[in-house]
Coordinates of C-alpha atoms in Angstrom, one line a residue:
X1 CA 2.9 -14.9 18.8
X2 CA -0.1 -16.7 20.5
X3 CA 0.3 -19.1 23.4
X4 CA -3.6 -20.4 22.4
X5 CA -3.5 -24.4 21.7
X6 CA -5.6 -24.7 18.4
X7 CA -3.4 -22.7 15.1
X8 CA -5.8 -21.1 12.3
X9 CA -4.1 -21.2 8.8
X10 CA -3.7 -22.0 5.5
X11 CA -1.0 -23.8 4.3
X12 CA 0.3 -23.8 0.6
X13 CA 3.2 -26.4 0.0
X14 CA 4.8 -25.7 -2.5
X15 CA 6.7 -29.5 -3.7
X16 CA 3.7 -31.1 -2.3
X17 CA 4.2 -34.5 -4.0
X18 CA 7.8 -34.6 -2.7
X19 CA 10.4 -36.7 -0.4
X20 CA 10.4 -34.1 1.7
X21 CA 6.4 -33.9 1.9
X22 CA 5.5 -37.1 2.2
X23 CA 8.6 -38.4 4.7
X24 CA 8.2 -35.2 7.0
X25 CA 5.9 -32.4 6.1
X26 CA 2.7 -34.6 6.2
X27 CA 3.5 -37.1 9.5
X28 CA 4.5 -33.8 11.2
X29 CA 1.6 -32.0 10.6
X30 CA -0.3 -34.9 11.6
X31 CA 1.3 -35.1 14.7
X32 CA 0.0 -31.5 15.0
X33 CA -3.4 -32.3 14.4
X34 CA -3.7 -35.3 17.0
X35 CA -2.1 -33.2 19.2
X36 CA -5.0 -30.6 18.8
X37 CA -2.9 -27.8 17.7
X38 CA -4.8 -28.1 14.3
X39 CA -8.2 -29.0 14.5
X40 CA -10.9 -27.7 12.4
X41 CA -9.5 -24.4 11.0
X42 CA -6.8 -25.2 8.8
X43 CA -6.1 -26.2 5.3
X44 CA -3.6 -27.7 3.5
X45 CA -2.7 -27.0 -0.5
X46 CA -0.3 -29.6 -2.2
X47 CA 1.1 -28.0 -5.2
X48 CA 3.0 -29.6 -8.1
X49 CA 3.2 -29.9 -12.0
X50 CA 1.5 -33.6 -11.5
X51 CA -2.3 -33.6 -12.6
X52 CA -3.7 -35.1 -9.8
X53 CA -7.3 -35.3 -7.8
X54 CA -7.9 -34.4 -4.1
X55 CA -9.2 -38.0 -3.7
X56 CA -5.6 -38.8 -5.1
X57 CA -4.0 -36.4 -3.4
X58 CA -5.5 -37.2 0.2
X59 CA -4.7 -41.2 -0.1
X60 CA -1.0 -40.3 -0.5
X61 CA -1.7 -38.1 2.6
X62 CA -3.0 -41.1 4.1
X63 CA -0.1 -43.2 3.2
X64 CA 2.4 -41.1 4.2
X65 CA 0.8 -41.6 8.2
X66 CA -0.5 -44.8 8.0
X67 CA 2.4 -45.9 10.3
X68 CA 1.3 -43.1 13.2
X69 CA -2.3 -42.8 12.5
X70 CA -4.1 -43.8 15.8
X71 CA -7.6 -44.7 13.7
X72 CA -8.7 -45.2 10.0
X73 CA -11.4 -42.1 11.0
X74 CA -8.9 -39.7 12.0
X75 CA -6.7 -40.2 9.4
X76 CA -9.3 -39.6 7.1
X77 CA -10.8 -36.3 8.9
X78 CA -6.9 -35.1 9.1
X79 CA -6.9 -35.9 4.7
X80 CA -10.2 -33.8 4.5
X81 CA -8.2 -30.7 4.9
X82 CA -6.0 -31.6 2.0
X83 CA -6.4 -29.9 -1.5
X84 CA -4.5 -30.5 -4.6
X85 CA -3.8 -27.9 -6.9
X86 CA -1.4 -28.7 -10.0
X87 CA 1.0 -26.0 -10.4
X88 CA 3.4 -24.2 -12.8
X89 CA 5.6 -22.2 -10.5
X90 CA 7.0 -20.3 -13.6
X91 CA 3.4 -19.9 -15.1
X92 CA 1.2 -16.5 -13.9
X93 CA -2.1 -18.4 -14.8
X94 CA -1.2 -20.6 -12.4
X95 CA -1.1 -19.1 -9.5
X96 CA -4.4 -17.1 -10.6
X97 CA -6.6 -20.6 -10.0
X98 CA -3.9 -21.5 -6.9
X99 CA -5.6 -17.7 -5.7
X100 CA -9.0 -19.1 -5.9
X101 CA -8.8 -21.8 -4.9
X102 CA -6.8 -20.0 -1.4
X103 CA -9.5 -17.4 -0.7
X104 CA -12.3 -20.5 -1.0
X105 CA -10.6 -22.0 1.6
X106 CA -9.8 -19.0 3.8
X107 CA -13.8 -18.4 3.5
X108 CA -14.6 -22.5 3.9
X109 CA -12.3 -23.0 7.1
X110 CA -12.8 -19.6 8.5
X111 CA -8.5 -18.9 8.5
X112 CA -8.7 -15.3 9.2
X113 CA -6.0 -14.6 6.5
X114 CA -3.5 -16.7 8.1
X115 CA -1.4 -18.2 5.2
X116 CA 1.9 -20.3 5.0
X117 CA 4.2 -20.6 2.1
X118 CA 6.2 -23.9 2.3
X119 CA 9.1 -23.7 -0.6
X120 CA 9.9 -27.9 -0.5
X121 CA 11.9 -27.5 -3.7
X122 CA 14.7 -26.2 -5.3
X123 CA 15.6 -22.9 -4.6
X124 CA 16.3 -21.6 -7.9
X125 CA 12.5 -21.7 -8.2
X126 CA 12.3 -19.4 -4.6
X127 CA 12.5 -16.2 -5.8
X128 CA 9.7 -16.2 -8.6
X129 CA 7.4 -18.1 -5.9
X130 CA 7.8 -15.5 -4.0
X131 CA 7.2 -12.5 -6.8
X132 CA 4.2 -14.4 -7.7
X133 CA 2.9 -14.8 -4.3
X134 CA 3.4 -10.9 -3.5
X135 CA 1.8 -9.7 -7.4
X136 CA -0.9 -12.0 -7.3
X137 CA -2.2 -11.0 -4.0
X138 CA -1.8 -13.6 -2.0
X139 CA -0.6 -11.9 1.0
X140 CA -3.7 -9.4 0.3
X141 CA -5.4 -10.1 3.6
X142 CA -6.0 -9.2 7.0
X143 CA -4.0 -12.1 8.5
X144 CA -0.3 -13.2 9.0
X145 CA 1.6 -14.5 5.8
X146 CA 5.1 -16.1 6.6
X147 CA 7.1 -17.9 4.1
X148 CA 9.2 -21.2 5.3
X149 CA 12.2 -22.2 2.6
X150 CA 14.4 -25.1 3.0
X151 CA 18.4 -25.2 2.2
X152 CA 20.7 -24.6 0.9
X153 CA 20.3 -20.6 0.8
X154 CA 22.7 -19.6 -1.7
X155 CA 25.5 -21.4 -2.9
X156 CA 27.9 -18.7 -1.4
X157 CA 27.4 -15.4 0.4
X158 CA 26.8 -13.6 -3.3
X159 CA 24.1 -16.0 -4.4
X160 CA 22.7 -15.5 -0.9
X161 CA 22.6 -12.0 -1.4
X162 CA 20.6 -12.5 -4.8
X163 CA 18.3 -14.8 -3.0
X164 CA 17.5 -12.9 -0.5
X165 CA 16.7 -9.7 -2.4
X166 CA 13.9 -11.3 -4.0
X167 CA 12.3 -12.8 -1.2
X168 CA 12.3 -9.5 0.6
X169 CA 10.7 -7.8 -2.2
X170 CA 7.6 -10.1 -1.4
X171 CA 8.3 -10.7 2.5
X172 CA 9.7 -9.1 5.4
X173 CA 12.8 -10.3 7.1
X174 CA 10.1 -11.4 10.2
X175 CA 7.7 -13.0 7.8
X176 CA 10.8 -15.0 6.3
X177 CA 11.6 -18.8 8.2
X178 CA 14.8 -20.2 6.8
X179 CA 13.8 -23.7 8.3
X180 CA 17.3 -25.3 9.9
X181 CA 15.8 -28.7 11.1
X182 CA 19.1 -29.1 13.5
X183 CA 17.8 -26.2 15.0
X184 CA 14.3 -27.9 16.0
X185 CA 16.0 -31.3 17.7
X186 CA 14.8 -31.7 21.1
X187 CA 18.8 -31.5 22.7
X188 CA 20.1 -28.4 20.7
X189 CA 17.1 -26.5 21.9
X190 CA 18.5 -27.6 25.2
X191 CA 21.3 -26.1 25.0
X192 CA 20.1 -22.8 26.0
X193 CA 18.7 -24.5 29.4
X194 CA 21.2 -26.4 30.1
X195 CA 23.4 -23.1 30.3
X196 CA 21.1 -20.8 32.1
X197 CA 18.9 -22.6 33.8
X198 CA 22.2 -24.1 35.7
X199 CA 24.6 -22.1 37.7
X200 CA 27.0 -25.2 38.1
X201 CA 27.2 -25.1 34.0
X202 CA 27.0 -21.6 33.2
X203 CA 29.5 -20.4 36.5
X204 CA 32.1 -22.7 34.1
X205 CA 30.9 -22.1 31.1
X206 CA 34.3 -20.3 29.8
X207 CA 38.0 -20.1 29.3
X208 CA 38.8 -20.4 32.6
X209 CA 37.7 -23.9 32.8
X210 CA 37.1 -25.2 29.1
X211 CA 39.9 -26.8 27.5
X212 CA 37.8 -27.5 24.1
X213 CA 34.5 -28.5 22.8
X214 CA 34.1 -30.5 20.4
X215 CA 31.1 -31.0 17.7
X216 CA 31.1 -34.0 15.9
X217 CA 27.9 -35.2 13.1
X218 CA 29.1 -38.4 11.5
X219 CA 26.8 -40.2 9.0
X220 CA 28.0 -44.3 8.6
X221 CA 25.8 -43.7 4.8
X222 CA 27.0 -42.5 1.4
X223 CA 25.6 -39.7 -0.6
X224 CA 23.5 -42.3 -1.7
X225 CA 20.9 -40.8 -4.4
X226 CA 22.0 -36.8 -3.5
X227 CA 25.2 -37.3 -5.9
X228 CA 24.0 -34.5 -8.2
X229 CA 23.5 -32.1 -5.5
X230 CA 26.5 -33.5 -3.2
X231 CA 29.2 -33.0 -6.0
X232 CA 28.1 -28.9 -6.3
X233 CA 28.1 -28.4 -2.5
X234 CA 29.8 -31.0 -0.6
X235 CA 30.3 -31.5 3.3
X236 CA 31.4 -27.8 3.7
X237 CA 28.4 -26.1 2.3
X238 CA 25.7 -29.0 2.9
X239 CA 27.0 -29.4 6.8
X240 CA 28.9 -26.6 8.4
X241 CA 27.5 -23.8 6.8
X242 CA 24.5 -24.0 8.4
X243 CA 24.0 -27.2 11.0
X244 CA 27.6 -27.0 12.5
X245 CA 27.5 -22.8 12.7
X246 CA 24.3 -22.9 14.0
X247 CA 25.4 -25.3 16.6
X248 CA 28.8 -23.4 17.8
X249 CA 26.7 -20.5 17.7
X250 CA 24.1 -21.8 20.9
X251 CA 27.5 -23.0 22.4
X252 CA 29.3 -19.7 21.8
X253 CA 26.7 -16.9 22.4
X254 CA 26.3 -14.8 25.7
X255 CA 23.4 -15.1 28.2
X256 CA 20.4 -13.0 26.5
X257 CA 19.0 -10.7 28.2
X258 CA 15.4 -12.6 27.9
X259 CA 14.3 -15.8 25.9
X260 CA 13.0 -13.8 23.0
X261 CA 13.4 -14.3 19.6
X262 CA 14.7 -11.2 18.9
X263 CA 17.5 -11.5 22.1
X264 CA 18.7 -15.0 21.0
X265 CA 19.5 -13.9 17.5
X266 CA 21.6 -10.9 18.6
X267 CA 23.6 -13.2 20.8
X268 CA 23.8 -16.0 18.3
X269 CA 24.9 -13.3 15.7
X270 CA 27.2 -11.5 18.2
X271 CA 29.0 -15.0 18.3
X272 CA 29.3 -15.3 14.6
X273 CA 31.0 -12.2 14.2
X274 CA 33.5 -13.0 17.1
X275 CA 34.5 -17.0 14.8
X276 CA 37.6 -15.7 13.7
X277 CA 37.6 -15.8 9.5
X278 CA 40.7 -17.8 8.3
X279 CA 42.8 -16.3 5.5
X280 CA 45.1 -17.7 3.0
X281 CA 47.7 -21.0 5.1
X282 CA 45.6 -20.1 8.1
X283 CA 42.9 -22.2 6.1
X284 CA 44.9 -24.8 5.2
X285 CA 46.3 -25.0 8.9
X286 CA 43.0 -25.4 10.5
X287 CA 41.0 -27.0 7.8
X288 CA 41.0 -30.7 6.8
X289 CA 39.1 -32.4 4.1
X290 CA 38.9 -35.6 2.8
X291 CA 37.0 -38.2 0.7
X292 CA 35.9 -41.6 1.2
X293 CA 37.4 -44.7 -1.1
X294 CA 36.0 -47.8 -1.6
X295 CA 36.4 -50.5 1.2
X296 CA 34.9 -53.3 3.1
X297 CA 32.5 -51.6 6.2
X298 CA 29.5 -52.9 8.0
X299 CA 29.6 -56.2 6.7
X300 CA 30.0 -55.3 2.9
X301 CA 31.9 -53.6 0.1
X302 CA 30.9 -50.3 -0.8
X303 CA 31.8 -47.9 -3.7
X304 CA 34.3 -45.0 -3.5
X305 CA 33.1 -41.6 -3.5
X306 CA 33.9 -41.1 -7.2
X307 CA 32.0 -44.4 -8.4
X308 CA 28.8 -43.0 -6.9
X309 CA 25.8 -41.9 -9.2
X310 CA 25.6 -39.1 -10.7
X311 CA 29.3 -37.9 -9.4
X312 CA 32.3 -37.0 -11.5
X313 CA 34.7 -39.7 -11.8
X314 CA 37.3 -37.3 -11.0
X315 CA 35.3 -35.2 -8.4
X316 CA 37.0 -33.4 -5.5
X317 CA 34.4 -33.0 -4.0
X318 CA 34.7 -33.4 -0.2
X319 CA 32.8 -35.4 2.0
X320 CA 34.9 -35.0 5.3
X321 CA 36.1 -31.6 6.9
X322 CA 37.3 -30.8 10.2
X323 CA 38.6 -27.8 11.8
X324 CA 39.4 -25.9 14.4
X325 CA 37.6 -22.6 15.0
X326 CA 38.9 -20.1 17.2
X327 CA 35.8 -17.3 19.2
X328 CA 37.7 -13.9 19.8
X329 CA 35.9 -12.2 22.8
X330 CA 36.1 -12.5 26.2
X331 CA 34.6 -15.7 27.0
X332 CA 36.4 -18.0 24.8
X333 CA 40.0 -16.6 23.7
X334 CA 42.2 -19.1 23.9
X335 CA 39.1 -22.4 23.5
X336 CA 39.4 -24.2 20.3
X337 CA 36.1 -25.4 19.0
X338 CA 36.5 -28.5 16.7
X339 CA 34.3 -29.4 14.4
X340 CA 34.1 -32.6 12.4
X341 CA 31.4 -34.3 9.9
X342 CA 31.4 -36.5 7.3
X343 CA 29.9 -39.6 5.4
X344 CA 31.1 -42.7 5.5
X345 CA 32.6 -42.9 9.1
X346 CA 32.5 -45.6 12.0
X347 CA 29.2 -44.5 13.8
X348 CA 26.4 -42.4 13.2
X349 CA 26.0 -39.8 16.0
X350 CA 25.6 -35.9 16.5
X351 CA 27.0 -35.2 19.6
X352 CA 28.9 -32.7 21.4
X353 CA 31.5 -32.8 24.4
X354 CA 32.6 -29.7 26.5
X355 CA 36.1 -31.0 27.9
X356 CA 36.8 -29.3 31.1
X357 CA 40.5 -28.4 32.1
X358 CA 42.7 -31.1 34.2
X359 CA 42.3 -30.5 37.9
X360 CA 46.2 -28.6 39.0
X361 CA 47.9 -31.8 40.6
X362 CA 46.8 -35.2 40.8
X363 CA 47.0 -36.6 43.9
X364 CA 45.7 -39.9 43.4
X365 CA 47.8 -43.0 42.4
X366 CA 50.7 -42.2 41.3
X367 CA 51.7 -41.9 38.1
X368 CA 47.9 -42.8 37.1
X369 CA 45.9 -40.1 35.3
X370 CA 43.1 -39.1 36.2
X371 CA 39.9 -39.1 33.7
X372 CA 38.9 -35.6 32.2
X373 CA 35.9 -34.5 33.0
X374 CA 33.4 -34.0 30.0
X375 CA 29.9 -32.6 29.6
X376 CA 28.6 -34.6 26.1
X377 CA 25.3 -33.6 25.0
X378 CA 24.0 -36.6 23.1
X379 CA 21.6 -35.1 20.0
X380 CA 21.1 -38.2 17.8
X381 CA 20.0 -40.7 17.3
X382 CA 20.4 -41.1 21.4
X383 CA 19.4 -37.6 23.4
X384 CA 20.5 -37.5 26.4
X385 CA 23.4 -36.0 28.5
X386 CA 26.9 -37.8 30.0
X387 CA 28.5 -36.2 32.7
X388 CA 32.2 -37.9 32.9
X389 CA 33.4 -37.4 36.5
X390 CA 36.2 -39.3 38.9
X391 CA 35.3 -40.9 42.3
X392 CA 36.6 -43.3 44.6
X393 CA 37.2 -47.5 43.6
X394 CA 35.7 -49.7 46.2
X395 CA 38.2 -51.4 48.0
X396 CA 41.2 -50.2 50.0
X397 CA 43.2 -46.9 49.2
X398 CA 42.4 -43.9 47.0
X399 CA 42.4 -45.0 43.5
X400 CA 40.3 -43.8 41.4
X401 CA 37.8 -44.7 38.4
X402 CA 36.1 -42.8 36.1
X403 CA 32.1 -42.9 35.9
X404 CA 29.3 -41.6 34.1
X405 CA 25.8 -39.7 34.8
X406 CA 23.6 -40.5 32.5
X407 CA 20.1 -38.5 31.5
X408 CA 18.0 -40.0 28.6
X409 CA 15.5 -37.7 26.8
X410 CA 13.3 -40.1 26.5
X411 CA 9.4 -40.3 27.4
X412 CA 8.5 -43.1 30.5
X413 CA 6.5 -45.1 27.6
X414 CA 9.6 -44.7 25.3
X415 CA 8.0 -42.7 22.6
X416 CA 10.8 -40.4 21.1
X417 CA 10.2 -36.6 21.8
X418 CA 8.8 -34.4 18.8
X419 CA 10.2 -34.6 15.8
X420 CA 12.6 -31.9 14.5
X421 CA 9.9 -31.0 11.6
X422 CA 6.7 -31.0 14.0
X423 CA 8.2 -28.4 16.2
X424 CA 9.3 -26.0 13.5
X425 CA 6.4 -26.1 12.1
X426 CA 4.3 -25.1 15.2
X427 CA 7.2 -22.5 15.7
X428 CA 6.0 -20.8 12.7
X429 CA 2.0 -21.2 13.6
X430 CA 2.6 -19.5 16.5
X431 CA 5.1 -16.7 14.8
X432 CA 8.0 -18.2 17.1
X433 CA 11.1 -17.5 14.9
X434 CA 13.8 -18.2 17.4
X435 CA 14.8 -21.4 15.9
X436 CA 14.8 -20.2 12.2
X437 CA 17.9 -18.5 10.9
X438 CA 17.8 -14.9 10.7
X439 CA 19.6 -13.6 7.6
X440 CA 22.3 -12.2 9.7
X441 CA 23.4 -15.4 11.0
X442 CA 23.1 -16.9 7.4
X443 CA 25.7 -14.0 5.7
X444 CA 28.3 -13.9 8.4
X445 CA 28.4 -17.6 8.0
X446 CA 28.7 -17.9 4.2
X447 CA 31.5 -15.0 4.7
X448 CA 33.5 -17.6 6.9
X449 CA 32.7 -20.2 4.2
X450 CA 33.5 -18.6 1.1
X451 CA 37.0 -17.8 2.6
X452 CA 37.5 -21.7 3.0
X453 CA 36.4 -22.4 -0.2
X454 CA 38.1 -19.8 -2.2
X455 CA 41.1 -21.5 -0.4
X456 CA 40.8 -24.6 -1.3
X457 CA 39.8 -23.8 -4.8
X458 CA 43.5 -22.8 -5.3
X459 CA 45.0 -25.6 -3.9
X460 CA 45.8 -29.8 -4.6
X461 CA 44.2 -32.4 -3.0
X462 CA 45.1 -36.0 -3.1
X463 CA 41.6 -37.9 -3.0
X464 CA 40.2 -39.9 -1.9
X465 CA 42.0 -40.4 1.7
X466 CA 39.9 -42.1 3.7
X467 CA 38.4 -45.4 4.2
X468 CA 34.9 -46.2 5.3
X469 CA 34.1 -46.9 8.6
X470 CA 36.9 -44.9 10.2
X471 CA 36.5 -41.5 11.5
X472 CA 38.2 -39.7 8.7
X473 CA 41.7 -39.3 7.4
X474 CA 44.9 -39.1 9.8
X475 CA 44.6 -35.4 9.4
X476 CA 41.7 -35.2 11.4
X477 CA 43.5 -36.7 14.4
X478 CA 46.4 -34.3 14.0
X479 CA 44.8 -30.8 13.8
X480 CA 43.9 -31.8 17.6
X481 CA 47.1 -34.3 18.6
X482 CA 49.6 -31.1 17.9
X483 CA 47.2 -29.2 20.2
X484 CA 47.5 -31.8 22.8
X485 CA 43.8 -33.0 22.5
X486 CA 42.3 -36.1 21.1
X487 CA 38.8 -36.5 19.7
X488 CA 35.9 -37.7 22.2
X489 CA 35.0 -41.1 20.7
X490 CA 30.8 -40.9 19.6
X491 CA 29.4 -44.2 20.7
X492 CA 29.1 -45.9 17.7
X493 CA 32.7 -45.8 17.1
X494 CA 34.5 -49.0 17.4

């Protein structure tokens, strides 16, 4: 890991004519480049089955930042670095011209060996990529080679498995960066300072004063043009496998002993091995699931789950869950952590909100209650933190009224902070693997999966049972009401 500004490497994209490319790999490492983190030494190879020119290829680049680009020049010096090499990932002749046309590079931009695998495409292809890379030489030099794949890892913990046997014949576990791009928002990095760079939040940050927390990511779309892909994973594999785990894992874990990479992961894995794994009615008693009908919502009808594209007409397929997950160690016996996300629902909003226990007696007002206090952590799309506390109504007596603290992540000139993407990608330039998923984290948390899924593999369900623009079936409220908690309400809900 380097702390030096300016990154030397090459970077091979594998999917370089992509969504994924063009919407975020290309603005972000523009964004890099501005920022003088890439300057003159670096390179950037766009590989896909299209036959297409540089010239081609870097006009598309230019496109894809013409929105951000500060000047026409500097867009055009950022494009020069850009190479196009089409590419047959499951042809060896292939990768013998990508080869050349890598070592030219290495020798042309002076990279030192530095090279940068980007997989931004299906992962059934992963594991011949990365045979290829390893017997072709690629990773024959004198620099740093680290491979960055996208999700889904595996379909379940055995696929997983399978996956990551072939990558780690080509790559070690430390050259591997499983991208989570949760992981690089601006507020779930905060997490960690939030707890320990405050005594007030970390002196309470247990069972002692925690009644719940709470971790909601609600989308207000559809599947939209994913139906092929949704209806083999849905909401429990696309969502809580990896953003929602990854998120009650920062929440859950112990105070490392430093801020290294290699400390948070051991926390963040100590905490995944404390989530109690349901069995059998257990699942069914603190899992819900559900799946959106058609309705009227935001101002217009919109088609049921099963009349999307490309989805079974009979799918069951969910695209709600919420649950309750239960931490068995010290700290947080006795907590629940609930978890909800879906498509389809009244607001779009990641947020979480730590509810801290009811003061012993009120003695304000009466019979009036008093309002709880809650830490929310605002992710997206506004970051920010609300602190909900009770003080004093103006006037005569002691009644009270709730009020809020409010912190906005935002820059004075209101430019939003880095995007998710940007960061990540830096991360890995500067061998900074803290936010990247360590395959420990990814196998305990396909083991709490499958043993969800297996469940509800056996069992009915009576879909769809939800309408748009709510929050979820009646379920959802339940699995907390019977616990004697509600859901915090995300902003956007009406």
């Amino acid at each position: 890991m380097t702390d030096n500004l300016e990154q030397k490497a090459l970077i091979t994209i594998f999917g370089g004519t992509g969504d994924l490319a063009n919407r975020k790999l290309y603005p972000s490492l523009y964004h890099l480049f501005s920022k003088g983190y890439l300057k003159k030494n670096f390179a950037v190879i766009g590989t896909a089955r299209r036959e297409w020119s540089n010239d081609f290829f870097r006009d598309k680049v230019k496109e894809s930042i013409q929105d951000i680009a500060t000047s026409s020049a500097e867009a055009d010096e950022f494009a020069s670095h850009f190479y196009y090499q089409s590419h047959d990932v499951t042809n060896k002749e292939s990768y013998v011209s990508l080869k050349t046309l890598s070592d030219s590079l290495d020798q042309k931009y002076d990279l030192a060996g530095n090279r940068i695998f980007y997989l931004a495409m299906a992962p059934n292809f992963f594991g011949i990529i990365a045979s290829r890379i390893k017997s072709e030489g690629f990773v024959d030099t004198k620099g740093f080679h680290r491979l960055i794949i996208e999700k889904p890892f595996g379909h379940d913990l055995e696929s997983a498995k399978e996956l990551n046997d072939s990558l780690r014949e080509a790559f070690h576990e430390d050259e591997i960066y499983r991208i989570d791009h949760y992981l690089g928002k601006e507020m779930i990095q905060n997490i960690s300072v939030i707890r320990f760079a405050n005594s007030i939040i970390e002196s309470l940050w247990n069972n002692r004063y925690i009644d719940n927390i709470q971790v909601t990511l609600s989308e207000t779309l559809g599947v939209e043009d994913r139906g092929r892909y949704y209806d083999e994973s849905g909401a429990l594999r696309d969502m809580v496998q990896n953003h929602i785990l990854q998120i009650v894992s920062l929440l859950a874990m112990e105070p490392p002993i430093k801020l290294s990479t290699k400390e948070i992961r051991h926390e963040k894995v100590r905490a995944l091995r404390s989530l109690r794994v349901y069995e059998g009615e257990e699942v069914l008693k603190n899992f819900i699931r559900g799946q959106y009908s058609a309705g009227h919502a935001f101002g217009k009808e919109l088609k049921g789950y099963r009349e999307e594209d490309n989805v079974n007409p009979e799918s069951n397929t969910e695209t709600f869950v919420a649950a309750k997950l239960l931490i068995d160690n010290f700290r947080w016996t006795g907590v629940p952590f609930y978890i909800r996300t879906g498509k389809r629902l009244a607001g779009k909003a990641t947020q979480i909100a730590i509810r801290f226990k009811d003061v012993p007696m009120n003695l304000f007002s009466g019979d009036m209650a008093l309002g709880g206090n809650v830490l929310v952590i605002h992710i997206q799309p506004n970051e920010g933190i609300t602190l909900h506390l009770n003080v004093k109504k103006p006037g005569q007596g002691m009644e009270t009224m709730p009020v809020n603290l409010n912190y906005a992540h935002s820059s004075p000139d209101g430019m939003n902070t880095p995007e998710a993407y940007e960061k990540l990608i830096l991360d890995c330039l500067r061998g900074d693997a803290t936010y990247f998923s360590h395959w420990d984290e990814v196998s305990l948390s396909w083991n709490f999966i499958d043993h969800v899924a297996d469940v509800w593999k056996g069992t009915d369900t009576h879909f769809p049972n939800y309408k748009p623009g709510t929050m979820g079936p009646d379920e959802a409220d339940e699995l907390l009401t019977k616990d004697g908690f509600s859901w915090f309400k995300i902003h956007e809900e009406e």
